[in-house]
mmCIF file with all atom_site columns, C-alpha atoms and ligand atoms in Angstrom:
data_model
loop_
_atom_site.group_PDB
_atom_site.id
_atom_site.type_symbol
_atom_site.label_atom_id
_atom_site.label_alt_id
_atom_site.label_comp_id
_atom_site.label_asym_id
_atom_site.label_entity_id
_atom_site.label_seq_id
_atom_site.pdbx_PDB_ins_code
_atom_site.Cartn_x
_atom_site.Cartn_y
_atom_site.Cartn_z
_atom_site.occupancy
_atom_site.B_iso_or_equiv
_atom_site.pdbx_formal_charge
_atom_site.auth_seq_id
_atom_site.auth_comp_id
_atom_site.auth_asym_id
_atom_site.auth_atom_id
_atom_site.pdbx_PDB_model_num
ATOM   1   C  CA  . MET A 1 1   ? 88.588  109.417 89.749  1.00 0.00 ? 195 MET A CA  1
ATOM   2   C  CA  . HIS A 1 2   ? 88.508  112.717 91.622  1.00 0.00 ? 196 HIS A CA  1
ATOM   3   C  CA  . ASP A 1 3   ? 86.571  113.825 94.672  1.00 0.00 ? 197 ASP A CA  1
ATOM   4   C  CA  . GLU A 1 4   ? 85.223  117.333 94.166  1.00 0.00 ? 198 GLU A CA  1
ATOM   5   C  CA  . ASN A 1 5   ? 85.333  118.035 97.899  1.00 0.00 ? 199 ASN A CA  1
ATOM   6   C  CA  . CYS A 1 6   ? 88.943  116.929 98.301  1.00 0.00 ? 200 CYS A CA  1
ATOM   7   C  CA  . ILE A 1 7   ? 91.592  119.630 98.614  1.00 0.00 ? 201 ILE A CA  1
ATOM   8   C  CA  . PHE A 1 8   ? 94.435  117.274 97.650  1.00 0.00 ? 202 PHE A CA  1
ATOM   9   C  CA  . CYS A 1 9   ? 92.586  116.308 94.428  1.00 0.00 ? 203 CYS A CA  1
ATOM   10  C  CA  . LYS A 1 10  ? 92.470  120.004 93.559  1.00 0.00 ? 204 LYS A CA  1
ATOM   11  C  CA  . ILE A 1 11  ? 96.135  120.569 94.454  1.00 0.00 ? 205 ILE A CA  1
ATOM   12  C  CA  . ALA A 1 12  ? 97.398  117.419 92.733  1.00 0.00 ? 206 ALA A CA  1
ATOM   13  C  CA  . ASN A 1 13  ? 95.575  118.332 89.531  1.00 0.00 ? 207 ASN A CA  1
ATOM   14  C  CA  . GLY A 1 14  ? 96.621  121.980 89.539  1.00 0.00 ? 208 GLY A CA  1
ATOM   15  C  CA  . GLU A 1 15  ? 93.211  123.529 90.333  1.00 0.00 ? 209 GLU A CA  1
ATOM   16  C  CA  . ILE A 1 16  ? 94.691  125.049 93.490  1.00 0.00 ? 210 ILE A CA  1
ATOM   17  C  CA  . SER A 1 17  ? 98.286  126.186 93.312  1.00 0.00 ? 211 SER A CA  1
ATOM   18  C  CA  . ALA A 1 18  ? 100.915 124.739 95.590  1.00 0.00 ? 212 ALA A CA  1
ATOM   19  C  CA  . ALA A 1 19  ? 104.701 124.872 95.807  1.00 0.00 ? 213 ALA A CA  1
ATOM   20  C  CA  . THR A 1 20  ? 105.525 121.977 93.484  1.00 0.00 ? 214 THR A CA  1
ATOM   21  C  CA  . LEU A 1 21  ? 108.851 120.135 93.763  1.00 0.00 ? 215 LEU A CA  1
ATOM   22  C  CA  . TYR A 1 22  ? 108.067 117.486 91.146  1.00 0.00 ? 216 TYR A CA  1
ATOM   23  C  CA  . GLU A 1 23  ? 105.240 116.457 88.829  1.00 0.00 ? 217 GLU A CA  1
ATOM   24  C  CA  . ASP A 1 24  ? 104.580 113.578 86.441  1.00 0.00 ? 218 ASP A CA  1
ATOM   25  C  CA  . GLU A 1 25  ? 101.466 111.986 84.934  1.00 0.00 ? 219 GLU A CA  1
ATOM   26  C  CA  . ASN A 1 26  ? 100.503 110.258 88.195  1.00 0.00 ? 220 ASN A CA  1
ATOM   27  C  CA  . PHE A 1 27  ? 101.855 112.414 91.034  1.00 0.00 ? 221 PHE A CA  1
ATOM   28  C  CA  . ARG A 1 28  ? 102.579 115.901 92.289  1.00 0.00 ? 222 ARG A CA  1
ATOM   29  C  CA  . VAL A 1 29  ? 105.037 116.489 95.126  1.00 0.00 ? 223 VAL A CA  1
ATOM   30  C  CA  . ILE A 1 30  ? 104.330 119.661 97.110  1.00 0.00 ? 224 ILE A CA  1
ATOM   31  C  CA  . LEU A 1 31  ? 105.672 121.443 100.153 1.00 0.00 ? 225 LEU A CA  1
ATOM   32  C  CA  . ASP A 1 32  ? 103.555 120.801 103.256 1.00 0.00 ? 226 ASP A CA  1
ATOM   33  C  CA  . LEU A 1 33  ? 101.909 124.017 104.521 1.00 0.00 ? 227 LEU A CA  1
ATOM   34  C  CA  . GLY A 1 34  ? 102.406 122.929 108.141 1.00 0.00 ? 228 GLY A CA  1
ATOM   35  C  CA  . PRO A 1 35  ? 105.926 121.528 107.949 1.00 0.00 ? 229 PRO A CA  1
ATOM   36  C  CA  . ALA A 1 36  ? 107.392 119.342 110.675 1.00 0.00 ? 230 ALA A CA  1
ATOM   37  C  CA  . SER A 1 37  ? 110.831 120.382 109.442 1.00 0.00 ? 231 SER A CA  1
ATOM   38  C  CA  . LYS A 1 38  ? 112.428 122.498 106.705 1.00 0.00 ? 232 LYS A CA  1
ATOM   39  C  CA  . GLY A 1 39  ? 111.504 120.943 103.358 1.00 0.00 ? 233 GLY A CA  1
ATOM   40  C  CA  . HIS A 1 40  ? 108.656 118.686 104.611 1.00 0.00 ? 234 HIS A CA  1
ATOM   41  C  CA  . ALA A 1 41  ? 106.873 117.603 101.439 1.00 0.00 ? 235 ALA A CA  1
ATOM   42  C  CA  . LEU A 1 42  ? 103.991 115.376 100.376 1.00 0.00 ? 236 LEU A CA  1
ATOM   43  C  CA  . VAL A 1 43  ? 103.682 112.915 97.467  1.00 0.00 ? 237 VAL A CA  1
ATOM   44  C  CA  . LEU A 1 44  ? 100.116 113.195 96.158  1.00 0.00 ? 238 LEU A CA  1
ATOM   45  C  CA  . PRO A 1 45  ? 98.606  110.860 93.545  1.00 0.00 ? 239 PRO A CA  1
ATOM   46  C  CA  . LYS A 1 46  ? 96.508  112.744 90.982  1.00 0.00 ? 240 LYS A CA  1
ATOM   47  C  CA  . GLN A 1 47  ? 93.727  110.162 91.353  1.00 0.00 ? 241 GLN A CA  1
ATOM   48  C  CA  . HIS A 1 48  ? 91.701  110.111 94.551  1.00 0.00 ? 242 HIS A CA  1
ATOM   49  C  CA  . TYR A 1 49  ? 92.354  107.191 96.884  1.00 0.00 ? 243 TYR A CA  1
ATOM   50  C  CA  . ALA A 1 50  ? 91.592  107.766 100.558 1.00 0.00 ? 244 ALA A CA  1
ATOM   51  C  CA  . ASN A 1 51  ? 94.324  105.606 102.051 1.00 0.00 ? 245 ASN A CA  1
ATOM   52  C  CA  . VAL A 1 52  ? 96.757  102.707 101.576 1.00 0.00 ? 246 VAL A CA  1
ATOM   53  C  CA  . TYR A 1 53  ? 93.943  100.168 101.507 1.00 0.00 ? 247 TYR A CA  1
ATOM   54  C  CA  . GLU A 1 54  ? 92.391  101.812 98.442  1.00 0.00 ? 248 GLU A CA  1
ATOM   55  C  CA  . MET A 1 55  ? 95.626  102.408 96.534  1.00 0.00 ? 249 MET A CA  1
ATOM   56  C  CA  . PRO A 1 56  ? 96.201  100.016 93.601  1.00 0.00 ? 250 PRO A CA  1
ATOM   57  C  CA  . GLU A 1 57  ? 99.471  98.073  93.996  1.00 0.00 ? 251 GLU A CA  1
ATOM   58  C  CA  . ASP A 1 58  ? 101.086 99.343  90.804  1.00 0.00 ? 252 ASP A CA  1
ATOM   59  C  CA  . LEU A 1 59  ? 100.398 102.955 91.785  1.00 0.00 ? 253 LEU A CA  1
ATOM   60  C  CA  . ILE A 1 60  ? 101.680 102.591 95.322  1.00 0.00 ? 254 ILE A CA  1
ATOM   61  C  CA  . GLY A 1 61  ? 104.842 101.025 93.928  1.00 0.00 ? 255 GLY A CA  1
ATOM   62  C  CA  . LYS A 1 62  ? 105.291 104.067 91.710  1.00 0.00 ? 256 LYS A CA  1
ATOM   63  C  CA  . ALA A 1 63  ? 104.549 106.395 94.634  1.00 0.00 ? 257 ALA A CA  1
ATOM   64  C  CA  . TYR A 1 64  ? 107.404 104.910 96.659  1.00 0.00 ? 258 TYR A CA  1
ATOM   65  C  CA  . ILE A 1 65  ? 109.779 105.184 93.722  1.00 0.00 ? 259 ILE A CA  1
ATOM   66  C  CA  . VAL A 1 66  ? 108.935 108.900 93.584  1.00 0.00 ? 260 VAL A CA  1
ATOM   67  C  CA  . ALA A 1 67  ? 109.450 109.095 97.364  1.00 0.00 ? 261 ALA A CA  1
ATOM   68  C  CA  . LYS A 1 68  ? 112.898 107.496 97.092  1.00 0.00 ? 262 LYS A CA  1
ATOM   69  C  CA  . LYS A 1 69  ? 113.994 109.780 94.250  1.00 0.00 ? 263 LYS A CA  1
ATOM   70  C  CA  . MET A 1 70  ? 112.754 112.847 96.123  1.00 0.00 ? 264 MET A CA  1
ATOM   71  C  CA  . ALA A 1 71  ? 114.527 111.740 99.305  1.00 0.00 ? 265 ALA A CA  1
ATOM   72  C  CA  . GLU A 1 72  ? 117.800 111.534 97.361  1.00 0.00 ? 266 GLU A CA  1
ATOM   73  C  CA  . LYS A 1 73  ? 117.318 114.893 95.662  1.00 0.00 ? 267 LYS A CA  1
ATOM   74  C  CA  . MET A 1 74  ? 116.113 116.685 98.805  1.00 0.00 ? 268 MET A CA  1
ATOM   75  C  CA  . THR A 1 75  ? 118.919 115.256 100.940 1.00 0.00 ? 269 THR A CA  1
ATOM   76  C  CA  . ASP A 1 76  ? 121.482 116.571 98.437  1.00 0.00 ? 270 ASP A CA  1
ATOM   77  C  CA  . ALA A 1 77  ? 119.770 119.940 98.085  1.00 0.00 ? 271 ALA A CA  1
ATOM   78  C  CA  . LEU A 1 78  ? 118.912 120.617 101.716 1.00 0.00 ? 272 LEU A CA  1
ATOM   79  C  CA  . GLY A 1 79  ? 121.872 118.926 103.383 1.00 0.00 ? 273 GLY A CA  1
ATOM   80  C  CA  . CYS A 1 80  ? 119.682 117.161 105.932 1.00 0.00 ? 274 CYS A CA  1
ATOM   81  C  CA  . ASP A 1 81  ? 121.165 114.511 108.238 1.00 0.00 ? 275 ASP A CA  1
ATOM   82  C  CA  . GLY A 1 82  ? 118.397 111.923 107.957 1.00 0.00 ? 276 GLY A CA  1
ATOM   83  C  CA  . PHE A 1 83  ? 115.031 111.375 106.341 1.00 0.00 ? 277 PHE A CA  1
ATOM   84  C  CA  . ASN A 1 84  ? 111.636 109.988 107.395 1.00 0.00 ? 278 ASN A CA  1
ATOM   85  C  CA  . ILE A 1 85  ? 109.239 108.581 104.794 1.00 0.00 ? 279 ILE A CA  1
ATOM   86  C  CA  . LEU A 1 86  ? 105.890 107.871 106.389 1.00 0.00 ? 280 LEU A CA  1
ATOM   87  C  CA  . GLN A 1 87  ? 102.234 107.605 105.685 1.00 0.00 ? 281 GLN A CA  1
ATOM   88  C  CA  . ASN A 1 88  ? 99.146  107.780 107.951 1.00 0.00 ? 282 ASN A CA  1
ATOM   89  C  CA  . ASN A 1 89  ? 95.934  105.787 107.477 1.00 0.00 ? 283 ASN A CA  1
ATOM   90  C  CA  . GLY A 1 90  ? 92.848  106.577 109.539 1.00 0.00 ? 284 GLY A CA  1
ATOM   91  C  CA  . VAL A 1 91  ? 92.135  109.128 112.244 1.00 0.00 ? 285 VAL A CA  1
ATOM   92  C  CA  . THR A 1 92  ? 93.679  106.947 114.935 1.00 0.00 ? 286 THR A CA  1
ATOM   93  C  CA  . ALA A 1 93  ? 96.924  106.828 112.967 1.00 0.00 ? 287 ALA A CA  1
ATOM   94  C  CA  . GLY A 1 94  ? 96.986  110.615 112.627 1.00 0.00 ? 288 GLY A CA  1
ATOM   95  C  CA  . GLN A 1 95  ? 95.491  111.011 109.156 1.00 0.00 ? 289 GLN A CA  1
ATOM   96  C  CA  . THR A 1 96  ? 93.801  114.394 108.745 1.00 0.00 ? 290 THR A CA  1
ATOM   97  C  CA  . VAL A 1 97  ? 93.448  114.639 104.954 1.00 0.00 ? 291 VAL A CA  1
ATOM   98  C  CA  . PHE A 1 98  ? 91.716  111.625 103.478 1.00 0.00 ? 292 PHE A CA  1
ATOM   99  C  CA  . HIS A 1 99  ? 93.510  111.518 100.142 1.00 0.00 ? 293 HIS A CA  1
ATOM   100 C  CA  . PHE A 1 100 ? 96.506  109.157 100.203 1.00 0.00 ? 294 PHE A CA  1
ATOM   101 C  CA  . HIS A 1 101 ? 99.816  110.943 100.668 1.00 0.00 ? 295 HIS A CA  1
ATOM   102 C  CA  . ILE A 1 102 ? 103.367 110.053 101.619 1.00 0.00 ? 296 ILE A CA  1
ATOM   103 C  CA  . HIS A 1 103 ? 105.185 112.416 103.972 1.00 0.00 ? 297 HIS A CA  1
ATOM   104 C  CA  . LEU A 1 104 ? 108.782 113.257 103.063 1.00 0.00 ? 298 LEU A CA  1
ATOM   105 C  CA  . ILE A 1 105 ? 110.362 114.677 106.214 1.00 0.00 ? 299 ILE A CA  1
ATOM   106 C  CA  . PRO A 1 106 ? 113.988 115.816 106.111 1.00 0.00 ? 300 PRO A CA  1
ATOM   107 C  CA  . ARG A 1 107 ? 115.634 115.450 109.524 1.00 0.00 ? 301 ARG A CA  1
ATOM   108 C  CA  . TYR A 1 108 ? 118.290 117.690 110.997 1.00 0.00 ? 302 TYR A CA  1
ATOM   109 C  CA  . GLU A 1 109 ? 120.470 116.871 113.953 1.00 0.00 ? 303 GLU A CA  1
ATOM   110 C  CA  . GLY A 1 110 ? 118.852 118.308 117.080 1.00 0.00 ? 304 GLY A CA  1
ATOM   111 C  CA  . ASP A 1 111 ? 115.487 119.040 115.384 1.00 0.00 ? 305 ASP A CA  1
ATOM   112 C  CA  . SER A 1 112 ? 112.297 118.703 117.397 1.00 0.00 ? 306 SER A CA  1
ATOM   113 C  CA  . VAL A 1 113 ? 110.311 116.423 115.097 1.00 0.00 ? 307 VAL A CA  1
ATOM   114 C  CA  . GLY A 1 114 ? 108.482 114.012 117.422 1.00 0.00 ? 308 GLY A CA  1
ATOM   115 C  CA  . LEU A 1 115 ? 108.088 110.564 115.928 1.00 0.00 ? 309 LEU A CA  1
ATOM   116 C  CA  . HIS A 1 116 ? 109.000 108.627 119.033 1.00 0.00 ? 310 HIS A CA  1
ATOM   117 C  CA  . TRP A 1 117 ? 107.037 106.035 120.991 1.00 0.00 ? 311 TRP A CA  1
ATOM   118 C  CA  . GLN A 1 118 ? 107.683 104.204 124.194 1.00 0.00 ? 312 GLN A CA  1
ATOM   119 C  CA  . ALA A 1 119 ? 108.945 100.705 123.411 1.00 0.00 ? 313 ALA A CA  1
ATOM   120 C  CA  . GLY A 1 120 ? 106.767 97.981  124.953 1.00 0.00 ? 314 GLY A CA  1
ATOM   121 C  CA  . LYS A 1 121 ? 107.708 94.335  125.353 1.00 0.00 ? 315 LYS A CA  1
ATOM   122 C  CA  . LEU A 1 122 ? 106.717 91.515  123.020 1.00 0.00 ? 316 LEU A CA  1
ATOM   123 C  CA  . THR A 1 123 ? 105.669 88.658  125.285 1.00 0.00 ? 317 THR A CA  1
ATOM   124 C  CA  . ASP A 1 124 ? 105.681 85.045  124.053 1.00 0.00 ? 318 ASP A CA  1
ATOM   125 C  CA  . GLU A 1 125 ? 101.907 84.933  124.536 1.00 0.00 ? 319 GLU A CA  1
ATOM   126 C  CA  . GLU A 1 126 ? 101.305 88.003  122.438 1.00 0.00 ? 320 GLU A CA  1
ATOM   127 C  CA  . LYS A 1 127 ? 103.765 86.888  119.778 1.00 0.00 ? 321 LYS A CA  1
ATOM   128 C  CA  . GLU A 1 128 ? 101.920 83.563  119.396 1.00 0.00 ? 322 GLU A CA  1
ATOM   129 C  CA  . GLU A 1 129 ? 98.537  85.290  119.269 1.00 0.00 ? 323 GLU A CA  1
ATOM   130 C  CA  . ILE A 1 130 ? 99.647  87.728  116.579 1.00 0.00 ? 324 ILE A CA  1
ATOM   131 C  CA  . LEU A 1 131 ? 101.384 85.054  114.486 1.00 0.00 ? 325 LEU A CA  1
ATOM   132 C  CA  . LYS A 1 132 ? 98.226  82.921  114.644 1.00 0.00 ? 326 LYS A CA  1
ATOM   133 C  CA  . LYS A 1 133 ? 96.021  85.812  113.586 1.00 0.00 ? 327 LYS A CA  1
ATOM   134 C  CA  . ILE A 1 134 ? 98.183  87.022  110.699 1.00 0.00 ? 328 ILE A CA  1
ATOM   135 C  CA  . VAL A 1 135 ? 100.088 83.988  109.453 1.00 0.00 ? 329 VAL A CA  1
ATOM   136 C  CA  . GLY A 1 136 ? 97.471  81.415  110.476 1.00 0.00 ? 330 GLY A CA  1
HETATM 137 P  P1  . AMP B 2 .   ? 98.082  113.674 107.568 1.00 0.00 ? 612 AMP B P1  1
HETATM 138 O  O1  . AMP B 2 .   ? 97.901  114.168 108.984 1.00 0.00 ? 612 AMP B O1  1
HETATM 139 O  O2  . AMP B 2 .   ? 98.997  112.510 107.429 1.00 0.00 ? 612 AMP B O2  1
HETATM 140 O  O3  . AMP B 2 .   ? 96.739  113.445 106.902 1.00 0.00 ? 612 AMP B O3  1
HETATM 141 O  O4  . AMP B 2 .   ? 98.825  114.847 106.808 1.00 0.00 ? 612 AMP B O4  1
HETATM 142 C  C1  . AMP B 2 .   ? 98.179  115.935 106.246 1.00 0.00 ? 612 AMP B C1  1
HETATM 143 C  C2  . AMP B 2 .   ? 99.237  116.954 105.958 1.00 0.00 ? 612 AMP B C2  1
HETATM 144 O  O5  . AMP B 2 .   ? 98.750  117.844 104.981 1.00 0.00 ? 612 AMP B O5  1
HETATM 145 C  C3  . AMP B 2 .   ? 99.651  117.795 107.169 1.00 0.00 ? 612 AMP B C3  1
HETATM 146 O  O6  . AMP B 2 .   ? 101.060 117.689 107.354 1.00 0.00 ? 612 AMP B O6  1
HETATM 147 C  C4  . AMP B 2 .   ? 99.211  119.226 106.779 1.00 0.00 ? 612 AMP B C4  1
HETATM 148 O  O7  . AMP B 2 .   ? 100.124 120.180 107.239 1.00 0.00 ? 612 AMP B O7  1
HETATM 149 C  C5  . AMP B 2 .   ? 99.204  119.138 105.271 1.00 0.00 ? 612 AMP B C5  1
HETATM 150 N  N1  . AMP B 2 .   ? 98.284  120.022 104.591 1.00 0.00 ? 612 AMP B N1  1
HETATM 151 C  C6  . AMP B 2 .   ? 96.964  120.209 104.840 1.00 0.00 ? 612 AMP B C6  1
HETATM 152 N  N2  . AMP B 2 .   ? 96.419  121.057 103.950 1.00 0.00 ? 612 AMP B N2  1
HETATM 153 C  C7  . AMP B 2 .   ? 97.422  121.412 103.092 1.00 0.00 ? 612 AMP B C7  1
HETATM 154 C  C8  . AMP B 2 .   ? 97.503  122.246 101.957 1.00 0.00 ? 612 AMP B C8  1
HETATM 155 N  N3  . AMP B 2 .   ? 96.441  122.922 101.503 1.00 0.00 ? 612 AMP B N3  1
HETATM 156 N  N4  . AMP B 2 .   ? 98.682  122.368 101.321 1.00 0.00 ? 612 AMP B N4  1
HETATM 157 C  C9  . AMP B 2 .   ? 99.771  121.700 101.772 1.00 0.00 ? 612 AMP B C9  1
HETATM 158 N  N5  . AMP B 2 .   ? 99.756  120.888 102.834 1.00 0.00 ? 612 AMP B N5  1
HETATM 159 C  C10 . AMP B 2 .   ? 98.600  120.751 103.496 1.00 0.00 ? 612 AMP B C10 1
HETATM 160 ZN ZN1 . ZN  B 3 .   ? 91.384  113.523 96.662  1.00 0.00 ? 613 ZN  B ZN1 1
#
Protein backbone atom coordinates (compact mmCIF):
# COMPACT_ATOMS: atom_id res chain seq x y z
CA MET A 1 0.00 0.00 0.00
CA HIS A 2 1.94 2.98 -1.33
CA ASP A 3 0.83 6.44 -2.37
CA GLU A 4 2.59 7.47 -5.57
CA ASN A 5 2.39 11.14 -4.63
CA CYS A 6 3.87 10.65 -1.17
CA ILE A 7 7.50 11.63 -0.65
CA PHE A 8 7.87 9.50 2.50
CA CYS A 9 6.63 6.41 0.59
CA LYS A 10 9.41 7.03 -1.92
CA ILE A 11 12.04 7.61 0.78
CA ALA A 12 10.95 4.68 2.95
CA ASN A 13 11.09 2.31 -0.01
CA GLY A 14 14.42 3.57 -1.33
CA GLU A 15 13.13 5.31 -4.49
CA ILE A 16 14.54 8.60 -3.20
CA SER A 17 17.76 8.42 -1.24
CA ALA A 18 17.96 9.64 2.32
CA ALA A 19 20.50 9.42 5.13
CA THR A 20 19.43 6.09 6.63
CA LEU A 21 20.22 5.23 10.26
CA TYR A 22 18.34 1.92 10.31
CA GLU A 23 16.23 -0.24 8.02
CA ASP A 24 14.21 -3.44 8.38
CA GLU A 25 11.33 -5.04 6.47
CA ASN A 26 8.76 -2.58 7.85
CA PHE A 27 10.61 0.67 8.58
CA ARG A 28 13.35 3.05 7.53
CA VAL A 29 14.79 5.57 9.98
CA ILE A 30 16.21 8.68 8.30
CA LEU A 31 17.74 11.98 9.30
CA ASP A 32 15.23 14.85 9.15
CA LEU A 33 16.21 17.43 6.50
CA GLY A 34 14.99 20.28 8.72
CA PRO A 35 16.32 19.13 12.08
CA ALA A 36 15.13 20.62 15.36
CA SER A 37 18.40 19.46 16.90
CA LYS A 38 21.56 17.55 15.94
CA GLY A 39 20.53 14.01 15.01
CA HIS A 40 16.76 14.65 14.62
CA ALA A 41 15.48 11.56 12.84
CA LEU A 42 12.19 10.10 11.62
CA VAL A 43 10.82 6.53 11.83
CA LEU A 44 8.96 5.88 8.57
CA PRO A 45 6.82 2.79 7.91
CA LYS A 46 7.35 1.41 4.39
CA GLN A 47 3.58 1.12 3.94
CA HIS A 48 1.54 4.28 3.54
CA TYR A 49 -0.64 5.23 6.50
CA ALA A 50 -1.50 8.91 6.85
CA ASN A 51 -1.58 9.13 10.63
CA VAL A 52 -1.98 7.29 13.95
CA TYR A 53 -5.66 6.61 13.30
CA GLU A 54 -4.84 4.62 10.16
CA MET A 55 -1.88 2.69 11.57
CA PRO A 56 -2.62 -0.98 12.38
CA GLU A 57 -1.96 -1.75 16.07
CA ASP A 58 0.69 -4.40 15.46
CA LEU A 59 2.65 -2.05 13.20
CA ILE A 60 2.48 0.90 15.56
CA GLY A 61 3.72 -1.36 18.34
CA LYS A 62 6.68 -2.30 16.17
CA ALA A 63 7.27 1.36 15.27
CA TYR A 64 7.64 2.30 18.93
CA ILE A 65 10.02 -0.59 19.55
CA VAL A 66 12.18 0.80 16.73
CA ALA A 67 11.87 4.28 18.28
CA LYS A 68 13.03 2.99 21.68
CA LYS A 69 16.00 1.12 20.21
CA MET A 70 17.01 4.15 18.16
CA ALA A 71 16.71 6.43 21.19
CA GLU A 72 19.12 4.16 23.09
CA LYS A 73 21.59 3.94 20.22
CA MET A 74 21.43 7.65 19.35
CA THR A 75 21.79 8.72 22.99
CA ASP A 76 24.95 6.60 23.29
CA ALA A 77 26.34 7.77 19.95
CA LEU A 78 25.51 11.46 20.16
CA GLY A 79 25.88 11.98 23.90
CA CYS A 80 22.62 13.92 24.15
CA ASP A 81 21.19 14.85 27.56
CA GLY A 82 17.56 13.95 26.90
CA PHE A 83 15.29 12.68 24.16
CA ASN A 84 11.84 13.54 22.79
CA ILE A 85 9.79 10.92 20.94
CA LEU A 86 6.74 12.53 19.40
CA GLN A 87 4.30 12.23 16.59
CA ASN A 88 1.92 14.76 14.96
CA ASN A 89 -1.54 13.97 13.56
CA GLY A 90 -3.43 16.54 11.51
CA VAL A 91 -2.62 20.08 10.42
CA THR A 92 -3.75 21.53 13.74
CA ALA A 93 -1.29 19.28 15.56
CA GLY A 94 1.57 20.39 13.31
CA GLN A 95 1.60 17.55 10.79
CA THR A 96 3.03 18.66 7.44
CA VAL A 97 3.77 15.32 5.76
CA PHE A 98 0.76 13.04 5.70
CA HIS A 99 2.57 9.72 5.97
CA PHE A 100 2.81 8.51 9.58
CA HIS A 101 6.18 9.20 11.17
CA ILE A 102 7.67 9.29 14.65
CA HIS A 103 10.08 12.12 15.44
CA LEU A 104 13.24 11.16 17.32
CA ILE A 105 14.64 14.39 18.74
CA PRO A 106 17.87 14.28 20.75
CA ARG A 107 17.97 17.07 23.34
CA TYR A 108 21.02 18.94 24.52
CA GLU A 109 21.24 21.07 27.62
CA GLY A 110 20.56 24.68 26.65
CA ASP A 111 19.24 23.82 23.15
CA SER A 112 16.47 25.93 21.65
CA VAL A 113 14.00 23.21 20.71
CA GLY A 114 10.57 24.65 21.52
CA LEU A 115 8.13 22.02 22.71
CA HIS A 116 6.67 24.02 25.56
CA TRP A 117 3.09 25.08 26.25
CA GLN A 118 1.51 27.24 28.88
CA ALA A 119 -0.03 25.04 31.57
CA GLY A 120 -3.75 25.69 32.04
CA LYS A 121 -5.86 24.56 34.97
CA LEU A 122 -8.06 21.48 35.07
CA THR A 123 -11.30 22.60 36.70
CA ASP A 124 -13.64 20.10 38.38
CA GLU A 125 -16.31 20.97 35.80
CA GLU A 126 -14.04 20.28 32.87
CA LYS A 127 -12.67 17.12 34.44
CA GLU A 128 -16.21 15.73 34.86
CA GLU A 129 -17.15 16.69 31.30
CA ILE A 130 -14.09 15.01 29.81
CA LEU A 131 -14.45 11.86 31.94
CA LYS A 132 -18.10 11.59 30.87
CA LYS A 133 -17.23 11.99 27.20
CA ILE A 134 -14.32 9.53 27.14
CA VAL A 135 -15.01 7.00 29.88
CA GLY A 136 -18.81 7.29 29.76
P1 LIG B 1 5.57 16.78 10.65
O1 LIG B 1 5.51 18.29 10.71
O2 LIG B 1 5.35 16.10 11.95
O3 LIG B 1 4.66 16.25 9.55
O4 LIG B 1 7.06 16.43 10.26
C1 LIG B 1 7.55 16.41 8.97
C2 LIG B 1 9.04 16.40 9.07
O5 LIG B 1 9.57 15.90 7.86
C3 LIG B 1 9.66 17.78 9.30
O6 LIG B 1 10.47 17.73 10.47
C4 LIG B 1 10.49 18.02 8.02
O7 LIG B 1 11.69 18.69 8.30
C5 LIG B 1 10.74 16.60 7.55
N1 LIG B 1 10.92 16.43 6.13
C6 LIG B 1 10.14 16.89 5.12
N2 LIG B 1 10.58 16.46 3.93
C7 LIG B 1 11.68 15.69 4.18
C8 LIG B 1 12.57 14.95 3.37
N3 LIG B 1 12.46 14.92 2.04
N4 LIG B 1 13.57 14.27 3.97
C9 LIG B 1 13.71 14.30 5.31
N5 LIG B 1 12.89 14.96 6.13
C10 LIG B 1 11.89 15.66 5.57
ZN1 LIG C 1 3.35 7.55 2.06
